[in-house]
Amino acid sequence: MVGSRLLAVGAAVVVAVALVVHMGTTTAASHPHNWFMAIVYCLLGERVVAHARRNAVGWLVLALGVCGALAVGAAALPGVWWVAWVGTWIWWPTYALLPVVLLLFPDGRPPGRWWWAAVVVAGVGVVLPVVGIGWASWDRPVEFWHQVFGGTARRGVAVVLAKIGFGVFAVALVSAVISLGVRWRGSGGTSRHVLGWAMAGALVGIPTLALELASGAAWGAWLVVAAAFPAALVVVILRYGLYDIELIIHRTLLYGLLGSLLVCAYTAVVLAITMFVPGLANAVATFVVVVALAPLHHVLRRALDRQLFGDRADPYRALVELGRTLANPCRPHEVLPGIAASVGRALKLPYVALHLEGQDCRPPDVYGCSHGWEQHEVELRHSGQRIGLLVAEARAGDERLGRRERGLLDALAGQASPAVHSARLALALRKADARFERKRRDELHRISKDLHDTIGPSVAGIRMQVNGVLRNMEGTDAQVRKRLGEAVTDLTSLTGTVRKVVRNVQALDLKSGLVPALCRQAERYDDELTVRVVPSGRLDDIPPSIVSAAYLVVSEALANVAHHAEAAECRIDVVVTACGLELTITDDGRGIPEDRVPGVGLESMKERCQVLGGEFGVERSDTGTRVRARIPFERN
């Protein structure tokens, strides 16, 4: 990056010196094409290199600009022999490097191994004319081009080399266009659009280049040739974010537009005053600048600064916006993303992340996308304890956040810390709830196994023994026989109770998932009504606490339908969305009485949802009653 800046600064110095020389002498200036290349390509190339150091395209664009600057400087000092000699051939790379750029655009590599041959051909098209022209002009560089256009230049091997190089350059141009077309046809999405704009620039610039080189047209063909590729490059940078430098281009365009508008306004004022008050033009113009244009410039620049850099100049506004974000009711899992988004929007940052202390396994809540640029970290503290880390990324690869921006980040972090602490506690509570739920399921599984494998068989065995004793008794007291018969009856009833308890406990074992558990629960009501379970969405990674709450809500709702609704059918919709789990239980029963009083079951379902940050409601449907429950959760 330092090397690219040195080259750009050196080119700027050469252009400035040439401009001063031409203003003070009558020396013929270089062709406008070279001036354009020196200014535009150097600026654009330096920006691309700053954001994509290892991309050859940026360095080649910068090389085009440097060659243009050297051509401009050589024209300003024709009396120096070696400068004049460099000037005879340095203009050629400003044309000949374009095929190389197109072959490597946009990622700095050719589309395939065989396309390296085209890159080599394009390189030969650069080198041969430079060698030929430099060889031919070695002894008389100042008169060389006059002799060429006058038809008196010597012919020989040098001229042959140059002509061969021109032919190779033409082949390289065709290869570059074919390469763009092949890649455009085989690509998709953003890459297709980027290559399409590059190909459009090539198809506009190449025919115009042929006209310029063939006829020396001076009617503006050079401008089309020079501007076609950078115009296409600026479009794809602004529209598709190529090389991640769209912000820099936006700033340049907007600040340039602001300066141009003010200059035009000043010029218009001076011209108008000159027409009516010629003698006071300077004084009145100065007054207008001080009274009108200076405040206007301040207002426009402040608006532009807010557009590009957010509220760094107005911390109060940023703090108020964050306060509004935290004041709006939101679910616990929405707090941290909301804070990150508020901070990112306040400072127009490309990436903001919130890391919670002690939760390394949990991915951070982020706003935007990281480009790998320099990041600034701010500790989040509550009651003297570190609870997290706020990470903010700079807006560009060669920038860093300024003092005002870092101060504003500290203030925003201080205001957000209590909310982050609350969200951290909510997450910890959910983790504890999930651990409790896992232990509860394990305990239920153990109890079910013990009932099924030990207590159930033991009771059944005792019943069979007592029954056998009863059958073998003869002449025993009737009272004893009666008591033994009652014991057999009680043991039979106890065996059925154990089996029922085992079935209920197994139904509460949700290891197989929510939908299978609901289907087992629905089968218990087959004799009373038809129950359908309709799942939708990804149901494989719902947190255990959510599964347990949903199962209990549906179980209570089914019990209400079976006991009170007088329904024949019931439908259970289980939908997983981006926000959480949605349950809808609909029956075709007699509906809810208007004077109903919510019972313990409805209150229990409502509390289960609200504890997890959800919502619960009961309403009349077209056919009966509809129960809705929404429970938010974060995916693992």
JSON list of C-alpha atoms in Angstrom, two decimals, residues 112-325:
[
{"chain": "A", "resi": 112, "resn": "GLY", "atom": "CA", "xyz": [-8.02, -20.74, -16.78]},
{"chain": "A", "resi": 113, "resn": "ARG", "atom": "CA", "xyz": [-4.57, -22.20, -17.20]},
{"chain": "A", "resi": 114, "resn": "TRP", "atom": "CA", "xyz": [-4.64, -21.94, -20.99]},
{"chain": "A", "resi": 115, "resn": "TRP", "atom": "CA", "xyz": [-5.51, -18.23, -20.83]},
{"chain": "A", "resi": 116, "resn": "TRP", "atom": "CA", "xyz": [-2.04, -17.53, -19.47]},
{"chain": "A", "resi": 117, "resn": "ALA", "atom": "CA", "xyz": [-0.90, -17.85, -23.08]},
{"chain": "A", "resi": 118, "resn": "ALA", "atom": "CA", "xyz": [-3.13, -14.88, -23.95]},
{"chain": "A", "resi": 119, "resn": "VAL", "atom": "CA", "xyz": [-1.59, -12.91, -21.07]},
{"chain": "A", "resi": 120, "resn": "VAL", "atom": "CA", "xyz": [1.89, -13.68, -22.43]},
{"chain": "A", "resi": 121, "resn": "VAL", "atom": "CA", "xyz": [0.80, -12.58, -25.92]},
{"chain": "A", "resi": 122, "resn": "ALA", "atom": "CA", "xyz": [-0.55, -9.33, -24.46]},
{"chain": "A", "resi": 123, "resn": "GLY", "atom": "CA", "xyz": [2.75, -8.81, -22.66]},
{"chain": "A", "resi": 124, "resn": "VAL", "atom": "CA", "xyz": [4.62, -9.29, -25.94]},
{"chain": "A", "resi": 125, "resn": "GLY", "atom": "CA", "xyz": [2.31, -6.68, -27.45]},
{"chain": "A", "resi": 126, "resn": "VAL", "atom": "CA", "xyz": [3.52, -4.26, -24.78]},
{"chain": "A", "resi": 127, "resn": "VAL", "atom": "CA", "xyz": [7.23, -5.02, -24.98]},
{"chain": "A", "resi": 128, "resn": "LEU", "atom": "CA", "xyz": [7.92, -5.31, -28.74]},
{"chain": "A", "resi": 129, "resn": "PRO", "atom": "CA", "xyz": [6.69, -1.80, -29.75]},
{"chain": "A", "resi": 130, "resn": "VAL", "atom": "CA", "xyz": [8.53, -0.28, -26.77]},
{"chain": "A", "resi": 131, "resn": "VAL", "atom": "CA", "xyz": [11.76, -2.01, -27.83]},
{"chain": "A", "resi": 132, "resn": "GLY", "atom": "CA", "xyz": [11.26, -1.15, -31.49]},
{"chain": "A", "resi": 133, "resn": "ILE", "atom": "CA", "xyz": [10.41, 2.51, -30.94]},
{"chain": "A", "resi": 134, "resn": "GLY", "atom": "CA", "xyz": [13.13, 2.94, -28.31]},
{"chain": "A", "resi": 135, "resn": "TRP", "atom": "CA", "xyz": [15.72, 1.36, -30.61]},
{"chain": "A", "resi": 136, "resn": "ALA", "atom": "CA", "xyz": [14.71, 3.43, -33.60]},
{"chain": "A", "resi": 137, "resn": "SER", "atom": "CA", "xyz": [14.65, 6.72, -31.66]},
{"chain": "A", "resi": 138, "resn": "TRP", "atom": "CA", "xyz": [17.83, 6.19, -29.70]},
{"chain": "A", "resi": 139, "resn": "ASP", "atom": "CA", "xyz": [20.09, 8.58, -31.62]},
{"chain": "A", "resi": 140, "resn": "ARG", "atom": "CA", "xyz": [17.55, 11.33, -32.41]},
{"chain": "A", "resi": 141, "resn": "PRO", "atom": "CA", "xyz": [14.63, 11.19, -29.99]},
{"chain": "A", "resi": 142, "resn": "VAL", "atom": "CA", "xyz": [13.52, 14.81, -30.47]},
{"chain": "A", "resi": 143, "resn": "GLU", "atom": "CA", "xyz": [13.16, 14.53, -34.26]},
{"chain": "A", "resi": 144, "resn": "PHE", "atom": "CA", "xyz": [11.96, 10.92, -34.30]},
{"chain": "A", "resi": 145, "resn": "TRP", "atom": "CA", "xyz": [8.20, 11.41, -34.57]},
{"chain": "A", "resi": 146, "resn": "HIS", "atom": "CA", "xyz": [8.59, 14.31, -36.98]},
{"chain": "A", "resi": 147, "resn": "GLN", "atom": "CA", "xyz": [10.55, 11.95, -39.23]},
{"chain": "A", "resi": 148, "resn": "VAL", "atom": "CA", "xyz": [7.94, 9.21, -38.82]},
{"chain": "A", "resi": 149, "resn": "PHE", "atom": "CA", "xyz": [5.03, 11.44, -39.82]},
{"chain": "A", "resi": 150, "resn": "GLY", "atom": "CA", "xyz": [7.13, 13.05, -42.55]},
{"chain": "A", "resi": 151, "resn": "GLY", "atom": "CA", "xyz": [8.05, 9.69, -44.03]},
{"chain": "A", "resi": 152, "resn": "THR", "atom": "CA", "xyz": [11.81, 10.20, -43.63]},
{"chain": "A", "resi": 153, "resn": "ALA", "atom": "CA", "xyz": [12.38, 7.82, -40.70]},
{"chain": "A", "resi": 154, "resn": "ARG", "atom": "CA", "xyz": [14.85, 5.02, -41.23]},
{"chain": "A", "resi": 155, "resn": "ARG", "atom": "CA", "xyz": [13.51, 1.53, -41.71]},
{"chain": "A", "resi": 156, "resn": "GLY", "atom": "CA", "xyz": [15.06, -1.58, -40.29]},
{"chain": "A", "resi": 157, "resn": "VAL", "atom": "CA", "xyz": [14.78, -4.28, -37.66]},
{"chain": "A", "resi": 158, "resn": "ALA", "atom": "CA", "xyz": [13.48, -1.83, -35.06]},
{"chain": "A", "resi": 159, "resn": "VAL", "atom": "CA", "xyz": [10.55, -0.84, -37.26]},
{"chain": "A", "resi": 160, "resn": "VAL", "atom": "CA", "xyz": [9.80, -4.50, -37.98]},
{"chain": "A", "resi": 161, "resn": "LEU", "atom": "CA", "xyz": [9.73, -5.25, -34.24]},
{"chain": "A", "resi": 162, "resn": "ALA", "atom": "CA", "xyz": [7.37, -2.37, -33.61]},
{"chain": "A", "resi": 163, "resn": "LYS", "atom": "CA", "xyz": [5.00, -3.46, -36.40]},
{"chain": "A", "resi": 164, "resn": "ILE", "atom": "CA", "xyz": [4.99, -7.05, -35.17]},
{"chain": "A", "resi": 165, "resn": "GLY", "atom": "CA", "xyz": [4.21, -5.74, -31.69]},
{"chain": "A", "resi": 166, "resn": "PHE", "atom": "CA", "xyz": [1.27, -3.72, -33.04]},
{"chain": "A", "resi": 167, "resn": "GLY", "atom": "CA", "xyz": [-0.11, -6.87, -34.66]},
{"chain": "A", "resi": 168, "resn": "VAL", "atom": "CA", "xyz": [0.34, -8.86, -31.45]},
{"chain": "A", "resi": 169, "resn": "PHE", "atom": "CA", "xyz": [-1.44, -6.07, -29.58]},
{"chain": "A", "resi": 170, "resn": "ALA", "atom": "CA", "xyz": [-4.43, -6.41, -31.91]},
{"chain": "A", "resi": 171, "resn": "VAL", "atom": "CA", "xyz": [-4.53, -10.17, -31.27]},
{"chain": "A", "resi": 172, "resn": "ALA", "atom": "CA", "xyz": [-4.35, -9.53, -27.52]},
{"chain": "A", "resi": 173, "resn": "LEU", "atom": "CA", "xyz": [-7.30, -7.14, -27.72]},
{"chain": "A", "resi": 174, "resn": "VAL", "atom": "CA", "xyz": [-9.43, -9.74, -29.48]},
{"chain": "A", "resi": 175, "resn": "SER", "atom": "CA", "xyz": [-8.36, -12.40, -26.95]},
{"chain": "A", "resi": 176, "resn": "ALA", "atom": "CA", "xyz": [-9.29, -10.11, -24.06]},
{"chain": "A", "resi": 177, "resn": "VAL", "atom": "CA", "xyz": [-12.80, -9.54, -25.43]},
{"chain": "A", "resi": 178, "resn": "ILE", "atom": "CA", "xyz": [-13.26, -13.28, -26.05]},
{"chain": "A", "resi": 179, "resn": "SER", "atom": "CA", "xyz": [-12.07, -13.99, -22.50]},
{"chain": "A", "resi": 180, "resn": "LEU", "atom": "CA", "xyz": [-14.63, -11.58, -21.05]},
{"chain": "A", "resi": 181, "resn": "GLY", "atom": "CA", "xyz": [-17.36, -13.12, -23.18]},
{"chain": "A", "resi": 182, "resn": "VAL", "atom": "CA", "xyz": [-16.51, -16.68, -22.14]},
{"chain": "A", "resi": 183, "resn": "ARG", "atom": "CA", "xyz": [-16.42, -15.77, -18.46]},
{"chain": "A", "resi": 184, "resn": "TRP", "atom": "CA", "xyz": [-19.61, -13.72, -18.73]},
{"chain": "A", "resi": 185, "resn": "ARG", "atom": "CA", "xyz": [-21.46, -16.60, -20.33]},
{"chain": "A", "resi": 186, "resn": "GLY", "atom": "CA", "xyz": [-20.32, -19.11, -17.71]},
{"chain": "A", "resi": 187, "resn": "SER", "atom": "CA", "xyz": [-20.88, -16.96, -14.64]},
{"chain": "A", "resi": 188, "resn": "GLY", "atom": "CA", "xyz": [-23.94, -15.96, -12.69]},
{"chain": "A", "resi": 189, "resn": "GLY", "atom": "CA", "xyz": [-25.15, -13.45, -10.14]},
{"chain": "A", "resi": 190, "resn": "THR", "atom": "CA", "xyz": [-22.94, -10.49, -9.31]},
{"chain": "A", "resi": 191, "resn": "SER", "atom": "CA", "xyz": [-19.94, -11.86, -11.24]},
{"chain": "A", "resi": 192, "resn": "ARG", "atom": "CA", "xyz": [-22.00, -11.88, -14.41]},
{"chain": "A", "resi": 193, "resn": "HIS", "atom": "CA", "xyz": [-22.97, -8.24, -13.97]},
{"chain": "A", "resi": 194, "resn": "VAL", "atom": "CA", "xyz": [-19.38, -7.19, -13.21]},
{"chain": "A", "resi": 195, "resn": "LEU", "atom": "CA", "xyz": [-18.02, -8.96, -16.31]},
{"chain": "A", "resi": 196, "resn": "GLY", "atom": "CA", "xyz": [-20.89, -7.58, -18.39]},
{"chain": "A", "resi": 197, "resn": "TRP", "atom": "CA", "xyz": [-19.97, -4.00, -17.54]},
{"chain": "A", "resi": 198, "resn": "ALA", "atom": "CA", "xyz": [-16.29, -4.68, -18.26]},
{"chain": "A", "resi": 199, "resn": "MET", "atom": "CA", "xyz": [-17.20, -6.20, -21.62]},
{"chain": "A", "resi": 200, "resn": "ALA", "atom": "CA", "xyz": [-19.43, -3.23, -22.43]},
{"chain": "A", "resi": 201, "resn": "GLY", "atom": "CA", "xyz": [-16.53, -0.86, -21.70]},
{"chain": "A", "resi": 202, "resn": "ALA", "atom": "CA", "xyz": [-14.24, -2.94, -23.91]},
{"chain": "A", "resi": 203, "resn": "LEU", "atom": "CA", "xyz": [-16.72, -3.06, -26.79]},
{"chain": "A", "resi": 204, "resn": "VAL", "atom": "CA", "xyz": [-17.11, 0.73, -26.64]},
{"chain": "A", "resi": 205, "resn": "GLY", "atom": "CA", "xyz": [-13.43, 1.53, -26.23]},
{"chain": "A", "resi": 206, "resn": "ILE", "atom": "CA", "xyz": [-11.80, -0.90, -28.68]},
{"chain": "A", "resi": 207, "resn": "PRO", "atom": "CA", "xyz": [-13.50, 0.30, -31.92]},
{"chain": "A", "resi": 208, "resn": "THR", "atom": "CA", "xyz": [-12.80, 3.88, -30.88]},
{"chain": "A", "resi": 209, "resn": "LEU", "atom": "CA", "xyz": [-9.19, 2.93, -30.21]},
{"chain": "A", "resi": 210, "resn": "ALA", "atom": "CA", "xyz": [-8.93, 1.52, -33.73]},
{"chain": "A", "resi": 211, "resn": "LEU", "atom": "CA", "xyz": [-10.25, 4.81, -35.12]},
{"chain": "A", "resi": 212, "resn": "GLU", "atom": "CA", "xyz": [-7.80, 6.85, -33.05]},
{"chain": "A", "resi": 213, "resn": "LEU", "atom": "CA", "xyz": [-4.72, 4.77, -33.94]},
{"chain": "A", "resi": 214, "resn": "ALA", "atom": "CA", "xyz": [-5.67, 4.45, -37.60]},
{"chain": "A", "resi": 215, "resn": "SER", "atom": "CA", "xyz": [-6.60, 8.04, -38.36]},
{"chain": "A", "resi": 216, "resn": "GLY", "atom": "CA", "xyz": [-5.24, 10.03, -35.43]},
{"chain": "A", "resi": 217, "resn": "ALA", "atom": "CA", "xyz": [-8.73, 11.39, -34.83]},
{"chain": "A", "resi": 218, "resn": "ALA", "atom": "CA", "xyz": [-8.68, 14.33, -32.48]},
{"chain": "A", "resi": 219, "resn": "TRP", "atom": "CA", "xyz": [-12.41, 14.83, -32.19]},
{"chain": "A", "resi": 220, "resn": "GLY", "atom": "CA", "xyz": [-12.56, 13.16, -28.76]},
{"chain": "A", "resi": 221, "resn": "ALA", "atom": "CA", "xyz": [-11.93, 9.52, -29.62]},
{"chain": "A", "resi": 222, "resn": "TRP", "atom": "CA", "xyz": [-9.06, 9.52, -27.12]},
{"chain": "A", "resi": 223, "resn": "LEU", "atom": "CA", "xyz": [-11.49, 10.42, -24.33]},
{"chain": "A", "resi": 224, "resn": "VAL", "atom": "CA", "xyz": [-13.79, 7.49, -25.15]},
{"chain": "A", "resi": 225, "resn": "VAL", "atom": "CA", "xyz": [-10.81, 5.12, -25.24]},
{"chain": "A", "resi": 226, "resn": "ALA", "atom": "CA", "xyz": [-9.35, 6.38, -21.97]},
{"chain": "A", "resi": 227, "resn": "ALA", "atom": "CA", "xyz": [-12.64, 6.69, -20.08]},
{"chain": "A", "resi": 228, "resn": "ALA", "atom": "CA", "xyz": [-14.41, 3.47, -21.15]},
{"chain": "A", "resi": 229, "resn": "PHE", "atom": "CA", "xyz": [-12.71, 1.09, -18.70]},
{"chain": "A", "resi": 230, "resn": "PRO", "atom": "CA", "xyz": [-12.55, 3.39, -15.63]},
{"chain": "A", "resi": 231, "resn": "ALA", "atom": "CA", "xyz": [-16.20, 4.32, -16.18]},
{"chain": "A", "resi": 232, "resn": "ALA", "atom": "CA", "xyz": [-17.17, 0.63, -16.19]},
{"chain": "A", "resi": 233, "resn": "LEU", "atom": "CA", "xyz": [-14.97, 0.05, -13.13]},
{"chain": "A", "resi": 234, "resn": "VAL", "atom": "CA", "xyz": [-16.60, 2.89, -11.20]},
{"chain": "A", "resi": 235, "resn": "VAL", "atom": "CA", "xyz": [-20.06, 1.54, -12.08]},
{"chain": "A", "resi": 236, "resn": "VAL", "atom": "CA", "xyz": [-19.32, -1.96, -10.77]},
{"chain": "A", "resi": 237, "resn": "ILE", "atom": "CA", "xyz": [-17.68, -0.50, -7.65]},
{"chain": "A", "resi": 238, "resn": "LEU", "atom": "CA", "xyz": [-20.71, 1.65, -6.86]},
{"chain": "A", "resi": 239, "resn": "ARG", "atom": "CA", "xyz": [-23.36, -0.88, -7.84]},
{"chain": "A", "resi": 240, "resn": "TYR", "atom": "CA", "xyz": [-21.84, -4.22, -6.87]},
{"chain": "A", "resi": 241, "resn": "GLY", "atom": "CA", "xyz": [-19.23, -3.27, -4.24]},
{"chain": "A", "resi": 242, "resn": "LEU", "atom": "CA", "xyz": [-16.21, -4.51, -6.22]},
{"chain": "A", "resi": 243, "resn": "TYR", "atom": "CA", "xyz": [-12.99, -4.43, -4.13]},
{"chain": "A", "resi": 244, "resn": "ASP", "atom": "CA", "xyz": [-15.06, -3.02, -1.21]},
{"chain": "A", "resi": 245, "resn": "ILE", "atom": "CA", "xyz": [-14.23, 0.60, -2.10]},
{"chain": "A", "resi": 246, "resn": "GLU", "atom": "CA", "xyz": [-17.69, 1.89, -2.94]},
{"chain": "A", "resi": 247, "resn": "LEU", "atom": "CA", "xyz": [-17.58, 4.19, 0.11]},
{"chain": "A", "resi": 248, "resn": "ILE", "atom": "CA", "xyz": [-14.41, 5.90, -1.14]},
{"chain": "A", "resi": 249, "resn": "ILE", "atom": "CA", "xyz": [-15.93, 6.44, -4.58]},
{"chain": "A", "resi": 250, "resn": "HIS", "atom": "CA", "xyz": [-19.11, 7.80, -3.00]},
{"chain": "A", "resi": 251, "resn": "ARG", "atom": "CA", "xyz": [-17.12, 10.27, -0.92]},
{"chain": "A", "resi": 252, "resn": "THR", "atom": "CA", "xyz": [-15.09, 11.41, -3.91]},
{"chain": "A", "resi": 253, "resn": "LEU", "atom": "CA", "xyz": [-18.16, 11.92, -6.07]},
{"chain": "A", "resi": 254, "resn": "LEU", "atom": "CA", "xyz": [-20.19, 13.66, -3.36]},
{"chain": "A", "resi": 255, "resn": "TYR", "atom": "CA", "xyz": [-17.41, 15.97, -2.18]},
{"chain": "A", "resi": 256, "resn": "GLY", "atom": "CA", "xyz": [-16.48, 16.71, -5.79]},
{"chain": "A", "resi": 257, "resn": "LEU", "atom": "CA", "xyz": [-20.11, 17.53, -6.56]},
{"chain": "A", "resi": 258, "resn": "LEU", "atom": "CA", "xyz": [-20.31, 19.81, -3.52]},
{"chain": "A", "resi": 259, "resn": "GLY", "atom": "CA", "xyz": [-17.15, 21.66, -4.52]},
{"chain": "A", "resi": 260, "resn": "SER", "atom": "CA", "xyz": [-18.32, 21.97, -8.13]},
{"chain": "A", "resi": 261, "resn": "LEU", "atom": "CA", "xyz": [-21.69, 23.38, -7.06]},
{"chain": "A", "resi": 262, "resn": "LEU", "atom": "CA", "xyz": [-20.06, 26.00, -4.86]},
{"chain": "A", "resi": 263, "resn": "VAL", "atom": "CA", "xyz": [-17.57, 26.99, -7.57]},
{"chain": "A", "resi": 264, "resn": "CYS", "atom": "CA", "xyz": [-20.39, 27.29, -10.09]},
{"chain": "A", "resi": 265, "resn": "ALA", "atom": "CA", "xyz": [-22.43, 29.36, -7.66]},
{"chain": "A", "resi": 266, "resn": "TYR", "atom": "CA", "xyz": [-19.46, 31.65, -6.98]},
{"chain": "A", "resi": 267, "resn": "THR", "atom": "CA", "xyz": [-18.75, 32.03, -10.71]},
{"chain": "A", "resi": 268, "resn": "ALA", "atom": "CA", "xyz": [-22.38, 32.82, -11.45]},
{"chain": "A", "resi": 269, "resn": "VAL", "atom": "CA", "xyz": [-22.44, 35.47, -8.71]},
{"chain": "A", "resi": 270, "resn": "VAL", "atom": "CA", "xyz": [-19.23, 37.10, -9.96]},
{"chain": "A", "resi": 271, "resn": "LEU", "atom": "CA", "xyz": [-20.44, 37.16, -13.57]},
{"chain": "A", "resi": 272, "resn": "ALA", "atom": "CA", "xyz": [-23.80, 38.61, -12.59]},
{"chain": "A", "resi": 273, "resn": "ILE", "atom": "CA", "xyz": [-22.20, 41.33, -10.46]},
{"chain": "A", "resi": 274, "resn": "THR", "atom": "CA", "xyz": [-19.66, 42.11, -13.18]},
{"chain": "A", "resi": 275, "resn": "MET", "atom": "CA", "xyz": [-22.48, 42.75, -15.63]},
{"chain": "A", "resi": 276, "resn": "PHE", "atom": "CA", "xyz": [-24.28, 45.22, -13.36]},
{"chain": "A", "resi": 277, "resn": "VAL", "atom": "CA", "xyz": [-21.60, 46.66, -11.04]},
{"chain": "A", "resi": 278, "resn": "PRO", "atom": "CA", "xyz": [-18.22, 46.17, -12.77]},
{"chain": "A", "resi": 279, "resn": "GLY", "atom": "CA", "xyz": [-16.21, 48.28, -10.35]},
{"chain": "A", "resi": 280, "resn": "LEU", "atom": "CA", "xyz": [-17.41, 46.52, -7.21]},
{"chain": "A", "resi": 281, "resn": "ALA", "atom": "CA", "xyz": [-17.33, 42.94, -8.50]},
{"chain": "A", "resi": 282, "resn": "ASN", "atom": "CA", "xyz": [-14.52, 41.70, -6.26]},
{"chain": "A", "resi": 283, "resn": "ALA", "atom": "CA", "xyz": [-15.82, 43.33, -3.08]},
{"chain": "A", "resi": 284, "resn": "VAL", "atom": "CA", "xyz": [-19.41, 42.22, -3.62]},
{"chain": "A", "resi": 285, "resn": "ALA", "atom": "CA", "xyz": [-18.31, 38.69, -4.56]},
{"chain": "A", "resi": 286, "resn": "THR", "atom": "CA", "xyz": [-16.25, 38.46, -1.37]},
{"chain": "A", "resi": 287, "resn": "PHE", "atom": "CA", "xyz": [-19.24, 39.65, 0.66]},
{"chain": "A", "resi": 288, "resn": "VAL", "atom": "CA", "xyz": [-21.49, 37.05, -0.99]},
{"chain": "A", "resi": 289, "resn": "VAL", "atom": "CA", "xyz": [-18.98, 34.29, -0.24]},
{"chain": "A", "resi": 290, "resn": "VAL", "atom": "CA", "xyz": [-18.72, 35.29, 3.43]},
{"chain": "A", "resi": 291, "resn": "VAL", "atom": "CA", "xyz": [-22.44, 35.90, 4.00]},
{"chain": "A", "resi": 292, "resn": "ALA", "atom": "CA", "xyz": [-24.08, 33.25, 1.82]},
{"chain": "A", "resi": 293, "resn": "LEU", "atom": "CA", "xyz": [-21.76, 30.62, 0.37]},
{"chain": "A", "resi": 294, "resn": "ALA", "atom": "CA", "xyz": [-19.72, 29.96, 3.52]},
{"chain": "A", "resi": 295, "resn": "PRO", "atom": "CA", "xyz": [-22.78, 29.12, 5.68]},
{"chain": "A", "resi": 296, "resn": "LEU", "atom": "CA", "xyz": [-24.25, 27.14, 2.78]},
{"chain": "A", "resi": 297, "resn": "HIS", "atom": "CA", "xyz": [-21.00, 25.21, 2.47]},
{"chain": "A", "resi": 298, "resn": "HIS", "atom": "CA", "xyz": [-21.09, 24.50, 6.22]},
{"chain": "A", "resi": 299, "resn": "VAL", "atom": "CA", "xyz": [-24.68, 23.21, 6.08]},
{"chain": "A", "resi": 300, "resn": "LEU", "atom": "CA", "xyz": [-24.09, 21.07, 3.00]},
{"chain": "A", "resi": 301, "resn": "ARG", "atom": "CA", "xyz": [-20.84, 19.67, 4.33]},
{"chain": "A", "resi": 302, "resn": "ARG", "atom": "CA", "xyz": [-22.48, 18.76, 7.63]},
{"chain": "A", "resi": 303, "resn": "ALA", "atom": "CA", "xyz": [-25.33, 17.02, 5.82]},
{"chain": "A", "resi": 304, "resn": "LEU", "atom": "CA", "xyz": [-22.80, 15.20, 3.64]},
{"chain": "A", "resi": 305, "resn": "ASP", "atom": "CA", "xyz": [-20.76, 14.22, 6.69]},
{"chain": "A", "resi": 306, "resn": "ARG", "atom": "CA", "xyz": [-23.87, 12.72, 8.31]},
{"chain": "A", "resi": 307, "resn": "GLN", "atom": "CA", "xyz": [-24.68, 10.84, 5.11]},
{"chain": "A", "resi": 308, "resn": "LEU", "atom": "CA", "xyz": [-21.19, 9.33, 4.94]},
{"chain": "A", "resi": 309, "resn": "PHE", "atom": "CA", "xyz": [-20.12, 9.04, 8.58]},
{"chain": "A", "resi": 310, "resn": "GLY", "atom": "CA", "xyz": [-23.37, 8.96, 10.53]},
{"chain": "A", "resi": 311, "resn": "ASP", "atom": "CA", "xyz": [-23.77, 10.83, 13.80]},
{"chain": "A", "resi": 312, "resn": "ARG", "atom": "CA", "xyz": [-20.11, 11.17, 14.76]},
{"chain": "A", "resi": 313, "resn": "ALA", "atom": "CA", "xyz": [-20.56, 14.97, 14.88]},
{"chain": "A", "resi": 314, "resn": "ASP", "atom": "CA", "xyz": [-23.85, 14.67, 16.82]},
{"chain": "A", "resi": 315, "resn": "PRO", "atom": "CA", "xyz": [-23.37, 12.17, 19.69]},
{"chain": "A", "resi": 316, "resn": "TYR", "atom": "CA", "xyz": [-26.65, 13.21, 21.32]},
{"chain": "A", "resi": 317, "resn": "ARG", "atom": "CA", "xyz": [-28.60, 12.05, 18.29]},
{"chain": "A", "resi": 318, "resn": "ALA", "atom": "CA", "xyz": [-26.85, 8.66, 18.32]},
{"chain": "A", "resi": 319, "resn": "LEU", "atom": "CA", "xyz": [-27.53, 8.19, 22.04]},
{"chain": "A", "resi": 320, "resn": "VAL", "atom": "CA", "xyz": [-31.20, 9.12, 21.59]},
{"chain": "A", "resi": 321, "resn": "GLU", "atom": "CA", "xyz": [-31.61, 6.61, 18.74]},
{"chain": "A", "resi": 322, "resn": "LEU", "atom": "CA", "xyz": [-30.03, 3.85, 20.83]},
{"chain": "A", "resi": 323, "resn": "GLY", "atom": "CA", "xyz": [-32.30, 4.78, 23.74]},
{"chain": "A", "resi": 324, "resn": "ARG", "atom": "CA", "xyz": [-35.34, 4.47, 21.48]},
{"chain": "A", "resi": 325, "resn": "THR", "atom": "CA", "xyz": [-34.15, 1.06, 20.33]}
]
